[in-house]
Amino acid sequence: MLIYRDAYVCQACGAHGSAIDFLMNYQKMPFARALNILEKGPKVEPREIVYEEESEKPRELSWNIAAKCFAALNQHAIDYYHARGLKDETIRHFMLGWHKEKKRFVIPVSQGGKLLAVRYRRDDSNSNDTGDKMSAERGYNSTLLFNSDSLRGKDTAIICEGEFDAMILWQELGGEYGVVTSTNGAGAFRKVWVKEYFSDVVYPFVCMDADKPGQDAAMRIWKMMRRSRIIKLPEMGEGKKDIGDYFLMGYTAEQFKELMARAINPWSKKWAT
């Protein structure tokens, strides 16, 4: 168990939370009030408890990184995540955070309670940050399957493009299906994952961005897993092409399930209507 001033992480079961969670769950406070109290509250030195076995896994990142960024969430970061369509419960579930020094949004990548990578998304409102849109603290591998734990016990899974699309789709579908994405771009899905993660998935779907790179990536994944079906997003207007746009425009989970029902295996040559 890791215990901090503002957060905790259970490495055994993967449970995690913050002082905000404590106030909301045990004091029954709304999110905004809990955040306001903590921002004005006294500051104390952090305390950390780390089991010895963590030091025996050098390729695994310490949850210290993600927990401190989660605890550093400010209103600017929360507003950004809300603007991307993510609810407070989803922010907490994925332990999204804010890196004070880098001034970037933080997306941890974990599996089975192990932290494998921490990804930093550029704040586009910060003109001083001229770096790549995404950067990372890397653990096991530079390309990982984000939200892979959602596949456990599921016979239906959706592969999409990008962490934010995966998070909002998982959220809107209520965790009913496994929803995953490869880190590092649309074309980064690895063939070895088909056997490693999808052996027990009966109904695999692919839903990538509605642009040429996205559709090329969808076909590439289908060629690796020819039992999969490709979901086609509707025309949504100029500049709107992905799952995030789809839900921010007001489409519902039930409407997305209708897209799933019309998804095709490319052998059929045409889209269902």
PDB file of C-alpha atoms in Angstrom:
ATOM      1  CA  MET A   1       0.000   0.000   0.000  1.00  0.00           C
ATOM      2  CA  LEU A   2       1.258   3.478  -0.902  1.00  0.00           C
ATOM      3  CA  ILE A   3      -0.042   6.274   1.325  1.00  0.00           C
ATOM      4  CA  TYR A   4       0.465   9.943   0.525  1.00  0.00           C
ATOM      5  CA  ARG A   5      -0.709  13.274   1.817  1.00  0.00           C
ATOM      6  CA  ASP A   6      -3.419  13.462  -0.852  1.00  0.00           C
ATOM      7  CA  ALA A   7      -3.796   9.974  -2.279  1.00  0.00           C
ATOM      8  CA  TYR A   8      -3.442   6.248  -1.751  1.00  0.00           C
ATOM      9  CA  VAL A   9      -2.905   3.254  -3.997  1.00  0.00           C
ATOM     10  CA  CYS A  10      -3.408  -0.405  -3.105  1.00  0.00           C
ATOM     11  CA  GLN A  11      -0.927  -2.359  -5.211  1.00  0.00           C
ATOM     12  CA  ALA A  12      -2.634  -5.641  -4.347  1.00  0.00           C
ATOM     13  CA  CYS A  13      -6.057  -4.907  -5.831  1.00  0.00           C
ATOM     14  CA  GLY A  14      -5.447  -1.694  -7.759  1.00  0.00           C
ATOM     15  CA  ALA A  15      -7.882   0.386  -5.665  1.00  0.00           C
ATOM     16  CA  HIS A  16      -6.934   4.036  -5.411  1.00  0.00           C
ATOM     17  CA  GLY A  17      -8.340   7.335  -4.290  1.00  0.00           C
ATOM     18  CA  SER A  18      -7.590  10.767  -2.983  1.00  0.00           C
ATOM     19  CA  ALA A  19      -8.488  13.142  -0.219  1.00  0.00           C
ATOM     20  CA  ILE A  20     -11.269  14.277  -2.544  1.00  0.00           C
ATOM     21  CA  ASP A  21     -12.633  10.737  -2.606  1.00  0.00           C
ATOM     22  CA  PHE A  22     -12.524  10.619   1.180  1.00  0.00           C
ATOM     23  CA  LEU A  23     -14.536  13.811   1.561  1.00  0.00           C
ATOM     24  CA  MET A  24     -17.037  12.760  -1.100  1.00  0.00           C
ATOM     25  CA  ASN A  25     -17.512   9.205   0.156  1.00  0.00           C
ATOM     26  CA  TYR A  26     -17.339   9.674   3.901  1.00  0.00           C
ATOM     27  CA  GLN A  27     -18.388  13.292   4.389  1.00  0.00           C
ATOM     28  CA  LYS A  28     -20.939  13.165   1.534  1.00  0.00           C
ATOM     29  CA  MET A  29     -19.613  16.376  -0.012  1.00  0.00           C
ATOM     30  CA  PRO A  30     -20.126  17.318  -3.669  1.00  0.00           C
ATOM     31  CA  PHE A  31     -17.002  17.255  -5.812  1.00  0.00           C
ATOM     32  CA  ALA A  32     -16.623  21.044  -6.146  1.00  0.00           C
ATOM     33  CA  ARG A  33     -16.897  21.629  -2.378  1.00  0.00           C
ATOM     34  CA  ALA A  34     -14.392  18.888  -1.577  1.00  0.00           C
ATOM     35  CA  LEU A  35     -11.901  20.350  -4.052  1.00  0.00           C
ATOM     36  CA  ASN A  36     -12.381  23.851  -2.606  1.00  0.00           C
ATOM     37  CA  ILE A  37     -11.785  22.652   0.968  1.00  0.00           C
ATOM     38  CA  LEU A  38      -8.605  20.814   0.030  1.00  0.00           C
ATOM     39  CA  GLU A  39      -7.216  23.766  -1.930  1.00  0.00           C
ATOM     40  CA  LYS A  40      -7.640  25.981   1.154  1.00  0.00           C
ATOM     41  CA  GLY A  41      -6.660  23.366   3.725  1.00  0.00           C
ATOM     42  CA  PRO A  42      -3.366  23.045   5.616  1.00  0.00           C
ATOM     43  CA  LYS A  43      -0.406  21.451   3.891  1.00  0.00           C
ATOM     44  CA  VAL A  44       1.630  18.720   5.566  1.00  0.00           C
ATOM     45  CA  GLU A  45       4.674  16.738   4.557  1.00  0.00           C
ATOM     46  CA  PRO A  46       3.790  13.590   2.543  1.00  0.00           C
ATOM     47  CA  ARG A  47       4.266  10.148   4.032  1.00  0.00           C
ATOM     48  CA  GLU A  48       4.981   7.135   1.855  1.00  0.00           C
ATOM     49  CA  ILE A  49       4.804   3.450   2.685  1.00  0.00           C
ATOM     50  CA  VAL A  50       6.208   1.126   0.043  1.00  0.00           C
ATOM     51  CA  TYR A  51       6.232  -2.654   0.233  1.00  0.00           C
ATOM     52  CA  GLU A  52       9.671  -4.169  -0.309  1.00  0.00           C
ATOM     53  CA  GLU A  53       8.514  -6.219  -3.282  1.00  0.00           C
ATOM     54  CA  GLU A  54       8.061  -3.090  -5.398  1.00  0.00           C
ATOM     55  CA  SER A  55      11.833  -2.592  -5.460  1.00  0.00           C
ATOM     56  CA  GLU A  56      12.177  -6.140  -6.804  1.00  0.00           C
ATOM     57  CA  LYS A  57      10.370  -5.175 -10.034  1.00  0.00           C
ATOM     58  CA  PRO A  58      12.673  -2.671 -11.722  1.00  0.00           C
ATOM     59  CA  ARG A  59      10.717  -2.586 -14.982  1.00  0.00           C
ATOM     60  CA  GLU A  60       7.547  -1.517 -13.203  1.00  0.00           C
ATOM     61  CA  LEU A  61       6.973   2.171 -12.483  1.00  0.00           C
ATOM     62  CA  SER A  62       6.219   3.325  -8.962  1.00  0.00           C
ATOM     63  CA  TRP A  63       2.620   4.373  -8.336  1.00  0.00           C
ATOM     64  CA  ASN A  64       4.227   7.345  -6.574  1.00  0.00           C
ATOM     65  CA  ILE A  65       4.329   9.161  -9.942  1.00  0.00           C
ATOM     66  CA  ALA A  66       0.660   8.718 -10.819  1.00  0.00           C
ATOM     67  CA  ALA A  67      -0.615   9.195  -7.269  1.00  0.00           C
ATOM     68  CA  LYS A  68       1.106  12.545  -6.833  1.00  0.00           C
ATOM     69  CA  CYS A  69      -0.170  13.784 -10.200  1.00  0.00           C
ATOM     70  CA  PHE A  70      -3.687  12.597  -9.316  1.00  0.00           C
ATOM     71  CA  ALA A  71      -3.441  14.464  -6.014  1.00  0.00           C
ATOM     72  CA  ALA A  72      -2.274  17.575  -7.915  1.00  0.00           C
ATOM     73  CA  LEU A  73      -5.488  17.840  -9.928  1.00  0.00           C
ATOM     74  CA  ASN A  74      -6.539  21.482 -10.155  1.00  0.00           C
ATOM     75  CA  GLN A  75      -9.629  23.119 -11.593  1.00  0.00           C
ATOM     76  CA  HIS A  76      -7.884  23.788 -14.914  1.00  0.00           C
ATOM     77  CA  ALA A  77      -7.173  20.076 -15.396  1.00  0.00           C
ATOM     78  CA  ILE A  78     -10.648  19.057 -14.238  1.00  0.00           C
ATOM     79  CA  ASP A  79     -12.231  21.514 -16.673  1.00  0.00           C
ATOM     80  CA  TYR A  80     -10.114  20.048 -19.480  1.00  0.00           C
ATOM     81  CA  TYR A  81     -11.185  16.489 -18.697  1.00  0.00           C
ATOM     82  CA  HIS A  82     -14.824  17.601 -18.472  1.00  0.00           C
ATOM     83  CA  ALA A  83     -14.476  19.327 -21.868  1.00  0.00           C
ATOM     84  CA  ARG A  84     -13.296  15.995 -23.288  1.00  0.00           C
ATOM     85  CA  GLY A  85     -16.559  14.477 -22.054  1.00  0.00           C
ATOM     86  CA  LEU A  86     -15.193  12.667 -18.995  1.00  0.00           C
ATOM     87  CA  LYS A  87     -17.179  12.558 -15.763  1.00  0.00           C
ATOM     88  CA  ASP A  88     -15.701  12.898 -12.284  1.00  0.00           C
ATOM     89  CA  GLU A  89     -16.125   9.164 -11.679  1.00  0.00           C
ATOM     90  CA  THR A  90     -14.140   8.421 -14.852  1.00  0.00           C
ATOM     91  CA  ILE A  91     -11.399  10.869 -13.875  1.00  0.00           C
ATOM     92  CA  ARG A  92     -11.035   9.003 -10.585  1.00  0.00           C
ATOM     93  CA  HIS A  93     -11.315   5.535 -12.146  1.00  0.00           C
ATOM     94  CA  PHE A  94      -8.437   6.171 -14.546  1.00  0.00           C
ATOM     95  CA  MET A  95      -6.571   8.239 -11.946  1.00  0.00           C
ATOM     96  CA  LEU A  96      -6.112  11.123 -14.384  1.00  0.00           C
ATOM     97  CA  GLY A  97      -3.952  13.905 -13.062  1.00  0.00           C
ATOM     98  CA  TRP A  98      -1.904  17.043 -13.570  1.00  0.00           C
ATOM     99  CA  HIS A  99       1.880  17.355 -13.533  1.00  0.00           C
ATOM    100  CA  LYS A 100       2.786  20.633 -11.845  1.00  0.00           C
ATOM    101  CA  GLU A 101       6.295  20.898 -13.246  1.00  0.00           C
ATOM    102  CA  LYS A 102       5.600  19.681 -16.772  1.00  0.00           C
ATOM    103  CA  LYS A 103       2.250  21.522 -16.818  1.00  0.00           C
ATOM    104  CA  ARG A 104       0.706  18.591 -18.656  1.00  0.00           C
ATOM    105  CA  PHE A 105      -2.308  16.338 -18.225  1.00  0.00           C
ATOM    106  CA  VAL A 106      -1.475  12.885 -16.891  1.00  0.00           C
ATOM    107  CA  ILE A 107      -2.799   9.506 -18.072  1.00  0.00           C
ATOM    108  CA  PRO A 108      -1.508   6.431 -16.195  1.00  0.00           C
ATOM    109  CA  VAL A 109      -1.383   3.098 -18.042  1.00  0.00           C
ATOM    110  CA  SER A 110      -1.780   0.127 -15.706  1.00  0.00           C
ATOM    111  CA  GLN A 111      -2.479  -3.579 -15.836  1.00  0.00           C
ATOM    112  CA  GLY A 112      -3.363  -5.873 -12.960  1.00  0.00           C
ATOM    113  CA  GLY A 113      -2.482  -3.229 -10.381  1.00  0.00           C
ATOM    114  CA  LYS A 114       0.927  -2.564 -11.958  1.00  0.00           C
ATOM    115  CA  LEU A 115       1.781   0.852 -13.326  1.00  0.00           C
ATOM    116  CA  LEU A 116       3.385   0.315 -16.739  1.00  0.00           C
ATOM    117  CA  ALA A 117       3.585   3.876 -18.051  1.00  0.00           C
ATOM    118  CA  VAL A 118       2.570   7.437 -17.306  1.00  0.00           C
ATOM    119  CA  ARG A 119       1.649   9.482 -20.351  1.00  0.00           C
ATOM    120  CA  TYR A 120       1.640  13.273 -20.475  1.00  0.00           C
ATOM    121  CA  ARG A 121      -0.739  15.107 -22.768  1.00  0.00           C
ATOM    122  CA  ARG A 122       0.304  18.606 -23.851  1.00  0.00           C
ATOM    123  CA  ASP A 123      -1.841  21.495 -22.600  1.00  0.00           C
ATOM    124  CA  ASP A 124      -2.713  23.258 -25.849  1.00  0.00           C
ATOM    125  CA  SER A 125      -3.494  26.459 -23.948  1.00  0.00           C
ATOM    126  CA  ASN A 126       0.149  26.636 -22.815  1.00  0.00           C
ATOM    127  CA  SER A 127       2.011  28.416 -25.622  1.00  0.00           C
ATOM    128  CA  ASN A 128       5.333  27.760 -23.891  1.00  0.00           C
ATOM    129  CA  ASP A 129       4.986  23.986 -24.385  1.00  0.00           C
ATOM    130  CA  THR A 130       6.221  23.327 -27.901  1.00  0.00           C
ATOM    131  CA  GLY A 131       6.945  19.632 -27.349  1.00  0.00           C
ATOM    132  CA  ASP A 132       5.180  16.612 -28.816  1.00  0.00           C
ATOM    133  CA  LYS A 133       1.472  16.276 -28.068  1.00  0.00           C
ATOM    134  CA  MET A 134       2.190  13.128 -26.030  1.00  0.00           C
ATOM    135  CA  SER A 135       5.224  12.219 -23.961  1.00  0.00           C
ATOM    136  CA  ALA A 136       5.704   9.478 -21.392  1.00  0.00           C
ATOM    137  CA  GLU A 137       7.435   7.884 -18.429  1.00  0.00           C
ATOM    138  CA  ARG A 138       7.970   4.393 -19.794  1.00  0.00           C
ATOM    139  CA  GLY A 139       7.946   1.125 -17.891  1.00  0.00           C
ATOM    140  CA  TYR A 140       7.569  -2.249 -19.596  1.00  0.00           C
ATOM    141  CA  ASN A 141       7.225  -1.135 -23.196  1.00  0.00           C
ATOM    142  CA  SER A 142       6.825   2.072 -25.175  1.00  0.00           C
ATOM    143  CA  THR A 143       3.672   0.729 -26.854  1.00  0.00           C
ATOM    144  CA  LEU A 144       1.039  -0.661 -24.487  1.00  0.00           C
ATOM    145  CA  LEU A 145      -2.615  -1.670 -24.562  1.00  0.00           C
ATOM    146  CA  PHE A 146      -4.470   0.971 -22.570  1.00  0.00           C
ATOM    147  CA  ASN A 147      -7.357  -0.196 -20.341  1.00  0.00           C
ATOM    148  CA  SER A 148      -6.533  -3.865 -20.934  1.00  0.00           C
ATOM    149  CA  ASP A 149      -8.042  -4.798 -17.557  1.00  0.00           C
ATOM    150  CA  SER A 150     -11.470  -3.958 -19.007  1.00  0.00           C
ATOM    151  CA  LEU A 151     -11.224  -7.106 -21.172  1.00  0.00           C
ATOM    152  CA  ARG A 152     -11.373  -9.486 -18.221  1.00  0.00           C
ATOM    153  CA  GLY A 153     -14.507 -11.612 -18.283  1.00  0.00           C
ATOM    154  CA  LYS A 154     -15.913  -9.822 -21.343  1.00  0.00           C
ATOM    155  CA  ASP A 155     -16.991 -11.599 -24.519  1.00  0.00           C
ATOM    156  CA  THR A 156     -17.294  -8.300 -26.421  1.00  0.00           C
ATOM    157  CA  ALA A 157     -14.491  -5.799 -26.883  1.00  0.00           C
ATOM    158  CA  ILE A 158     -13.937  -2.616 -28.874  1.00  0.00           C
ATOM    159  CA  ILE A 159     -10.547  -1.415 -30.090  1.00  0.00           C
ATOM    160  CA  CYS A 160     -10.511   2.321 -30.659  1.00  0.00           C
ATOM    161  CA  GLU A 161      -8.026   5.132 -31.307  1.00  0.00           C
ATOM    162  CA  GLY A 162      -6.513   7.046 -28.425  1.00  0.00           C
ATOM    163  CA  GLU A 163      -6.837   7.032 -24.655  1.00  0.00           C
ATOM    164  CA  PHE A 164      -9.523   9.710 -24.508  1.00  0.00           C
ATOM    165  CA  ASP A 165     -11.730   7.844 -26.987  1.00  0.00           C
ATOM    166  CA  ALA A 166     -11.253   4.650 -24.974  1.00  0.00           C
ATOM    167  CA  MET A 167     -12.135   6.368 -21.700  1.00  0.00           C
ATOM    168  CA  ILE A 168     -15.279   8.109 -22.933  1.00  0.00           C
ATOM    169  CA  LEU A 169     -16.509   4.989 -24.750  1.00  0.00           C
ATOM    170  CA  TRP A 170     -15.920   2.823 -21.665  1.00  0.00           C
ATOM    171  CA  GLN A 171     -17.749   5.462 -19.620  1.00  0.00           C
ATOM    172  CA  GLU A 172     -20.751   5.834 -21.909  1.00  0.00           C
ATOM    173  CA  LEU A 173     -21.182   2.065 -22.267  1.00  0.00           C
ATOM    174  CA  GLY A 174     -21.082   1.729 -18.491  1.00  0.00           C
ATOM    175  CA  GLY A 175     -18.190  -0.710 -18.547  1.00  0.00           C
ATOM    176  CA  GLU A 176     -20.421  -3.280 -20.273  1.00  0.00           C
ATOM    177  CA  TYR A 177     -17.766  -4.118 -22.858  1.00  0.00           C
ATOM    178  CA  GLY A 178     -14.003  -4.178 -22.883  1.00  0.00           C
ATOM    179  CA  VAL A 179     -12.671  -0.981 -24.479  1.00  0.00           C
ATOM    180  CA  VAL A 180      -8.986  -0.665 -25.327  1.00  0.00           C
ATOM    181  CA  THR A 181      -6.547   1.304 -27.431  1.00  0.00           C
ATOM    182  CA  SER A 182      -2.874   1.097 -28.251  1.00  0.00           C
ATOM    183  CA  THR A 183      -0.676   3.903 -27.015  1.00  0.00           C
ATOM    184  CA  ASN A 184       1.457   5.787 -29.556  1.00  0.00           C
ATOM    185  CA  GLY A 185      -1.031   6.151 -32.360  1.00  0.00           C
ATOM    186  CA  ALA A 186      -3.516   4.420 -34.609  1.00  0.00           C
ATOM    187  CA  GLY A 187      -0.982   2.191 -36.316  1.00  0.00           C
ATOM    188  CA  ALA A 188       0.690   0.897 -33.152  1.00  0.00           C
ATOM    189  CA  PHE A 189      -1.605  -2.075 -32.411  1.00  0.00           C
ATOM    190  CA  ARG A 190       0.568  -5.181 -32.046  1.00  0.00           C
ATOM    191  CA  LYS A 191      -0.235  -8.567 -33.552  1.00  0.00           C
ATOM    192  CA  VAL A 192       0.930 -10.405 -30.431  1.00  0.00           C
ATOM    193  CA  TRP A 193      -1.947  -8.792 -28.519  1.00  0.00           C
ATOM    194  CA  VAL A 194      -4.528 -10.796 -30.495  1.00  0.00           C
ATOM    195  CA  LYS A 195      -3.484 -13.992 -28.744  1.00  0.00           C
ATOM    196  CA  GLU A 196      -2.455 -12.342 -25.480  1.00  0.00           C
ATOM    197  CA  TYR A 197      -5.625 -10.338 -24.853  1.00  0.00           C
ATOM    198  CA  PHE A 198      -8.353 -11.388 -27.301  1.00  0.00           C
ATOM    199  CA  SER A 199      -8.349 -15.190 -27.148  1.00  0.00           C
ATOM    200  CA  ASP A 200     -11.478 -15.218 -24.986  1.00  0.00           C
ATOM    201  CA  VAL A 201     -13.202 -12.324 -26.767  1.00  0.00           C
ATOM    202  CA  VAL A 202     -16.022 -13.727 -28.891  1.00  0.00           C
ATOM    203  CA  TYR A 203     -17.150 -10.455 -30.494  1.00  0.00           C
ATOM    204  CA  PRO A 204     -14.222  -8.104 -31.258  1.00  0.00           C
ATOM    205  CA  PHE A 205     -14.980  -4.731 -32.854  1.00  0.00           C
ATOM    206  CA  VAL A 206     -12.733  -2.008 -34.259  1.00  0.00           C
ATOM    207  CA  CYS A 207     -13.778   1.659 -34.217  1.00  0.00           C
ATOM    208  CA  MET A 208     -11.063   4.039 -35.353  1.00  0.00           C
ATOM    209  CA  ASP A 209     -11.180   7.686 -36.395  1.00  0.00           C
ATOM    210  CA  ALA A 210     -13.189   8.486 -39.518  1.00  0.00           C
ATOM    211  CA  ASP A 211     -10.174   9.661 -41.518  1.00  0.00           C
ATOM    212  CA  LYS A 212      -7.789   7.833 -43.828  1.00  0.00           C
ATOM    213  CA  PRO A 213      -5.131   7.039 -41.186  1.00  0.00           C
ATOM    214  CA  GLY A 214      -7.858   5.767 -38.864  1.00  0.00           C
ATOM    215  CA  GLN A 215      -9.524   3.624 -41.499  1.00  0.00           C
ATOM    216  CA  ASP A 216      -6.183   2.266 -42.684  1.00  0.00           C
ATOM    217  CA  ALA A 217      -5.430   1.325 -39.069  1.00  0.00           C
ATOM    218  CA  ALA A 218      -8.836  -0.372 -38.775  1.00  0.00           C
ATOM    219  CA  MET A 219      -8.100  -2.539 -41.805  1.00  0.00           C
ATOM    220  CA  ARG A 220      -4.626  -3.329 -40.465  1.00  0.00           C
ATOM    221  CA  ILE A 221      -6.129  -4.570 -37.189  1.00  0.00           C
ATOM    222  CA  TRP A 222      -8.816  -6.532 -39.044  1.00  0.00           C
ATOM    223  CA  LYS A 223      -6.113  -8.337 -41.040  1.00  0.00           C
ATOM    224  CA  MET A 224      -4.571  -9.420 -37.727  1.00  0.00           C
ATOM    225  CA  MET A 225      -7.941 -10.556 -36.354  1.00  0.00           C
ATOM    226  CA  ARG A 226     -10.242 -11.402 -39.253  1.00  0.00           C
ATOM    227  CA  ARG A 227     -13.152 -12.342 -37.039  1.00  0.00           C
ATOM    228  CA  SER A 228     -13.430  -8.702 -35.952  1.00  0.00           C
ATOM    229  CA  ARG A 229     -16.014  -6.281 -37.287  1.00  0.00           C
ATOM    230  CA  ILE A 230     -15.440  -2.636 -38.158  1.00  0.00           C
ATOM    231  CA  ILE A 231     -17.733   0.059 -36.758  1.00  0.00           C
ATOM    232  CA  LYS A 232     -18.321   3.033 -39.038  1.00  0.00           C
ATOM    233  CA  LEU A 233     -18.957   6.388 -37.362  1.00  0.00           C
ATOM    234  CA  PRO A 234     -21.496   8.705 -39.040  1.00  0.00           C
ATOM    235  CA  GLU A 235     -20.575  11.901 -40.826  1.00  0.00           C
ATOM    236  CA  MET A 236     -20.329  14.537 -38.083  1.00  0.00           C
ATOM    237  CA  GLY A 237     -19.168  17.651 -39.890  1.00  0.00           C
ATOM    238  CA  GLU A 238     -15.827  19.241 -40.603  1.00  0.00           C
ATOM    239  CA  GLY A 239     -13.128  18.506 -38.052  1.00  0.00           C
ATOM    240  CA  LYS A 240     -15.202  15.917 -36.166  1.00  0.00           C
ATOM    241  CA  LYS A 241     -14.020  12.384 -36.697  1.00  0.00           C
ATOM    242  CA  ASP A 242     -13.703  10.350 -33.524  1.00  0.00           C
ATOM    243  CA  ILE A 243     -15.613   8.688 -30.686  1.00  0.00           C
ATOM    244  CA  GLY A 244     -15.108  11.675 -28.417  1.00  0.00           C
ATOM    245  CA  ASP A 245     -16.712  13.965 -30.993  1.00  0.00           C
ATOM    246  CA  TYR A 246     -19.540  11.442 -31.392  1.00  0.00           C
ATOM    247  CA  PHE A 247     -20.584  11.559 -27.745  1.00  0.00           C
ATOM    248  CA  LEU A 248     -19.909  15.291 -27.302  1.00  0.00           C
ATOM    249  CA  MET A 249     -22.369  15.891 -30.155  1.00  0.00           C
ATOM    250  CA  GLY A 250     -25.056  14.207 -28.087  1.00  0.00           C
ATOM    251  CA  TYR A 251     -25.146  10.684 -29.477  1.00  0.00           C
ATOM    252  CA  THR A 252     -26.045   8.063 -26.882  1.00  0.00           C
ATOM    253  CA  ALA A 253     -24.773   4.653 -25.857  1.00  0.00           C
ATOM    254  CA  GLU A 254     -27.852   3.060 -27.429  1.00  0.00           C
ATOM    255  CA  GLN A 255     -27.098   4.762 -30.733  1.00  0.00           C
ATOM    256  CA  PHE A 256     -23.518   3.518 -30.566  1.00  0.00           C
ATOM    257  CA  LYS A 257     -24.816  -0.006 -29.975  1.00  0.00           C
ATOM    258  CA  GLU A 258     -26.855   0.413 -33.163  1.00  0.00           C
ATOM    259  CA  LEU A 259     -23.585   1.182 -34.968  1.00  0.00           C
ATOM    260  CA  MET A 260     -22.185  -2.013 -33.487  1.00  0.00           C
ATOM    261  CA  ALA A 261     -25.175  -3.951 -34.812  1.00  0.00           C
ATOM    262  CA  ARG A 262     -24.457  -2.564 -38.309  1.00  0.00           C
ATOM    263  CA  ALA A 263     -20.703  -3.171 -38.149  1.00  0.00           C
ATOM    264  CA  ILE A 264     -19.235  -5.340 -40.886  1.00  0.00           C
ATOM    265  CA  ASN A 265     -16.556  -7.865 -41.450  1.00  0.00           C
ATOM    266  CA  PRO A 266     -14.869  -6.515 -44.635  1.00  0.00           C
ATOM    267  CA  TRP A 267     -15.401  -9.853 -46.366  1.00  0.00           C
ATOM    268  CA  SER A 268     -19.032  -8.772 -46.782  1.00  0.00           C
ATOM    269  CA  LYS A 269     -17.879  -5.905 -49.036  1.00  0.00           C
ATOM    270  CA  LYS A 270     -20.536  -3.405 -47.838  1.00  0.00           C
ATOM    271  CA  TRP A 271     -21.892  -1.696 -44.755  1.00  0.00           C
ATOM    272  CA  ALA A 272     -25.124  -2.926 -43.228  1.00  0.00           C
ATOM    273  CA  THR A 273     -28.003  -0.433 -43.326  1.00  0.00           C
TER     274      THR A 273
END
